[in-house]
Amino acid sequence: MQVSITKSDNALNVAVSERLDTNTAPVLEKQILDQIEGITSLTLDMKGLAYISSAGLRVLLLLHKTMAAKGGNFVIKYPCDEVMEILDMTGFSSFLNIEE
Amino acid sequence: MSAHSDSILLQYDHYLPAYQTIATFVKETLQSFVKEAGLLVSKVSVRVKTRESLAGKLALKGDKYADIKSITDIVGGRIVVFFSDHIEKFAAKVESTFDIDWDNSVDKGKLLHVDQFGYTSLHYICSIPEHLYKDEGHPEINQFKFEIQLRTTLQDAWANIAHDTGYKSDVEVPAEYLRGLNRLAGLLELADENFCQIRDSINQYRFRVKQLVRDGDLSAIELNIDAFEAYLENGGFRKLNERIASINNMEIEEISLRNFLPIFKNLGLQTIKDLDDLYKKYSDLAYRFAFREFDGKDVDIITSATAPMTLCVVYVLSMGMGEPVVKMLLDAALGERKSNARRAHRLAQIGQHMGLTKNDTGDDDGE
C-alpha cells in the first residue's frame, strides 16, 4: 500500500493505492487518525486502489463516523470498478459520500 | 429634556456595566432553561436598552420615574416559543429562579376582557436573588429590576408589526387600525391553539401507529414515514439481514433506511401490510439472491440496507421490470452514479441466472 497525505488548514487529502486489506488497513487508519485533529474536510483518493477488504471497509466506517461526529465532511474519490462493486454490494455506498 | 431626565441618563451611564452584567447572567440563565426543558424554541434574546432609546422614553414620560432603579426594562430578556403551552413551562422556571415583582408583572392575556383580543404575552419584572449571583462591590446588581417576556412566535410577530406602526400604546392607535390589529391578534391566538392541537394529534397518531404495528394490525396503516419507522423499530428487515449476514458470518452495520420509503411507495405499496406481504413473499428469494452475491466473497461486513435493497431488486426482477428499472432503483437509493448502470447489469445477470427474468441483460451468460 502506498499512502500520500497532504494537509492544508483544516483539510486532509489522502491518496491510497494498491491494496487496503487486513495488513494495510490498520496502517492507513493510524496515519489518518494521527493527523485528524482540527480537520473538518477529509478526502480519500482511491484512484490507485485495486482492492479493498472488510478491514478496509471498517476503516472507511470509522473515518465516516469520526468526521460525522465533529460535523465534518468525508469524501471518497475515484474508486475503481472492483472497489465500487464491493462498496455497492455491502451497502457502504448508501451512506458514504462517493465521487466517481 | 428636563434636568430630571438628564440626571437619570447620567445614572444610566454610571450603572451601564452593572446592567451588562445582569444581561449576561439573564441570557445564560434563559439558555439553561431551554436546554433543561429540552424544547425547541424560536429565539432566546437579551438586550440592554440603548442610551438613545432610554432618552426617547424619558422624553415621553420622564416624570413617571423617580430614578434609574424605577425603570424596569433597561434589561429585557425574551424567550419566543413555537407552542403556546410551552410558555407555562418557562414561566414556572422564571418564577422559581428569579425574585418576581408581582405587583408589576403582567399576564397580558389575563388583562384582556373575555370579549377582547389583543396582545397576549407574559411579562415578568424580576431581580436576581443573591443566592444566584452576588458581587460585593456591586450590590445594585441584585437591586435593579429587569423584564422577561415569554411569547409565541405568532405573538412575537404581532407585537413587532404592531410596534412598527409607530404607536407606543393602544391608546395612540386610531380606532379603525386598532380594530384590525386586534382582529389579527384573535386570529393568531386561534392559530397558536391549533398548532398545539395539531402537534398533539401527530403525537397521538405516532403512538397509535406504533401500537398497531406492534400488534400486527397492519392493513389499516398507510405507508408513511411514521409507519415505516415503527415497522423498522418492530424488527422490519432484521431477520432477512441476519440470514444474509450468516452467509459469510458477516457483521451488520445499522444505518438509516428512511430513503427506502419513497422507493417502496414508487413500487406501488400503499400500506404497511403491502410492505409486510412483499417482505414475506420475497424473503427467501432475496436470501438466495444474496447468497449468489456474497458466497465465497472476502467480505465480512454489510449494512442494514442490504435486506431492503435485495428485496426491492428481487421484486423488480420477478415482476419482469428488468435491468432499466433496477438502475432506476439504484439511482433512487444511492443517487445517480455512473456505477449504477454497471451494478444494475450485474444484478440483472444474477436474476437471470436464478430464472427470475428472461435474458434482457444483453449477455448470453453472465458471471
PDB file of C-alpha atoms in Angstrom, chain A residues 51-55 57-58 61 65 80-82 84-86 88-98 100, chain B residues 251 253 255 259-260 293-294 297-306 333-334 336-340 342-343 346:
ATOM      1  CA  TYR A  51      -8.593  -3.974  -3.799  1.00  0.00           C
ATOM      2  CA  ILE A  52     -10.438  -3.339  -0.536  1.00  0.00           C
ATOM      3  CA  SER A  53     -11.201  -5.983   2.073  1.00  0.00           C
ATOM      4  CA  SER A  54     -13.564  -5.871   5.038  1.00  0.00           C
ATOM      5  CA  ALA A  55     -10.743  -4.459   7.152  1.00  0.00           C
ATOM      6  CA  LEU A  57     -14.320  -1.114   4.833  1.00  0.00           C
ATOM      7  CA  ARG A  58     -14.090  -0.844   8.612  1.00  0.00           C
ATOM      8  CA  LEU A  61     -16.722   3.312   8.513  1.00  0.00           C
ATOM      9  CA  LYS A  65     -18.209   8.202  11.988  1.00  0.00           C
ATOM     10  CA  CYS A  80     -12.165   1.682  -9.415  1.00  0.00           C
ATOM     11  CA  ASP A  81     -14.929  -0.644 -10.640  1.00  0.00           C
ATOM     12  CA  GLU A  82     -13.840  -3.518  -8.409  1.00  0.00           C
ATOM     13  CA  MET A  84     -17.040   0.265  -6.175  1.00  0.00           C
ATOM     14  CA  GLU A  85     -18.609  -3.163  -6.579  1.00  0.00           C
ATOM     15  CA  ILE A  86     -17.621  -4.044  -3.000  1.00  0.00           C
ATOM     16  CA  ASP A  88     -22.255  -1.324  -3.506  1.00  0.00           C
ATOM     17  CA  MET A  89     -22.602  -4.960  -2.540  1.00  0.00           C
ATOM     18  CA  THR A  90     -22.073  -4.282   1.159  1.00  0.00           C
ATOM     19  CA  GLY A  91     -24.370  -1.236   1.192  1.00  0.00           C
ATOM     20  CA  PHE A  92     -21.485   1.087   2.096  1.00  0.00           C
ATOM     21  CA  SER A  93     -22.232   3.198  -0.959  1.00  0.00           C
ATOM     22  CA  SER A  94     -25.623   4.041   0.520  1.00  0.00           C
ATOM     23  CA  PHE A  95     -24.136   6.136   3.315  1.00  0.00           C
ATOM     24  CA  LEU A  96     -20.650   7.133   2.122  1.00  0.00           C
ATOM     25  CA  ASN A  97     -20.153  10.278   0.069  1.00  0.00           C
ATOM     26  CA  ILE A  98     -18.552   8.942  -3.114  1.00  0.00           C
ATOM     27  CA  GLU A 100     -16.715   8.592  -9.095  1.00  0.00           C
TER      28      GLU A 100
ATOM     29  CA  GLU B 251     -21.330  -8.215  10.888  1.00  0.00           C
ATOM     30  CA  GLU B 253     -23.739  -2.148  10.496  1.00  0.00           C
ATOM     31  CA  ILE B 255     -27.729   2.604   9.024  1.00  0.00           C
ATOM     32  CA  ASN B 259     -34.504   6.549   1.932  1.00  0.00           C
ATOM     33  CA  PHE B 260     -36.243   3.260   1.128  1.00  0.00           C
ATOM     34  CA  GLU B 293     -23.667 -12.331  -4.436  1.00  0.00           C
ATOM     35  CA  PHE B 294     -21.819 -12.999  -1.215  1.00  0.00           C
ATOM     36  CA  LYS B 297     -16.544 -13.293  -1.331  1.00  0.00           C
ATOM     37  CA  ASP B 298     -13.941 -11.909   1.041  1.00  0.00           C
ATOM     38  CA  VAL B 299     -16.450  -9.722   2.859  1.00  0.00           C
ATOM     39  CA  ASP B 300     -17.470  -9.922   6.499  1.00  0.00           C
ATOM     40  CA  ILE B 301     -19.433  -6.723   6.977  1.00  0.00           C
ATOM     41  CA  ILE B 302     -22.665  -5.434   5.423  1.00  0.00           C
ATOM     42  CA  THR B 303     -25.063  -2.625   6.235  1.00  0.00           C
ATOM     43  CA  SER B 304     -28.703  -2.985   7.215  1.00  0.00           C
ATOM     44  CA  ALA B 305     -29.621  -1.593   3.788  1.00  0.00           C
ATOM     45  CA  THR B 306     -28.689  -4.963   2.263  1.00  0.00           C
ATOM     46  CA  ALA B 333     -31.450   4.616  -3.282  1.00  0.00           C
ATOM     47  CA  LEU B 334     -27.871   5.796  -3.883  1.00  0.00           C
ATOM     48  CA  GLU B 336     -27.424   8.932  -9.698  1.00  0.00           C
ATOM     49  CA  ARG B 337     -23.959   7.495 -10.238  1.00  0.00           C
ATOM     50  CA  LYS B 338     -22.028   6.185 -13.192  1.00  0.00           C
ATOM     51  CA  SER B 339     -21.518   2.850 -11.497  1.00  0.00           C
ATOM     52  CA  ASN B 340     -25.265   2.266 -11.064  1.00  0.00           C
ATOM     53  CA  ARG B 342     -22.823  -1.446 -14.163  1.00  0.00           C
ATOM     54  CA  ARG B 343     -24.293  -2.551 -10.856  1.00  0.00           C
ATOM     55  CA  ARG B 346     -24.630  -7.262 -12.591  1.00  0.00           C
TER      56      ARG B 346
END
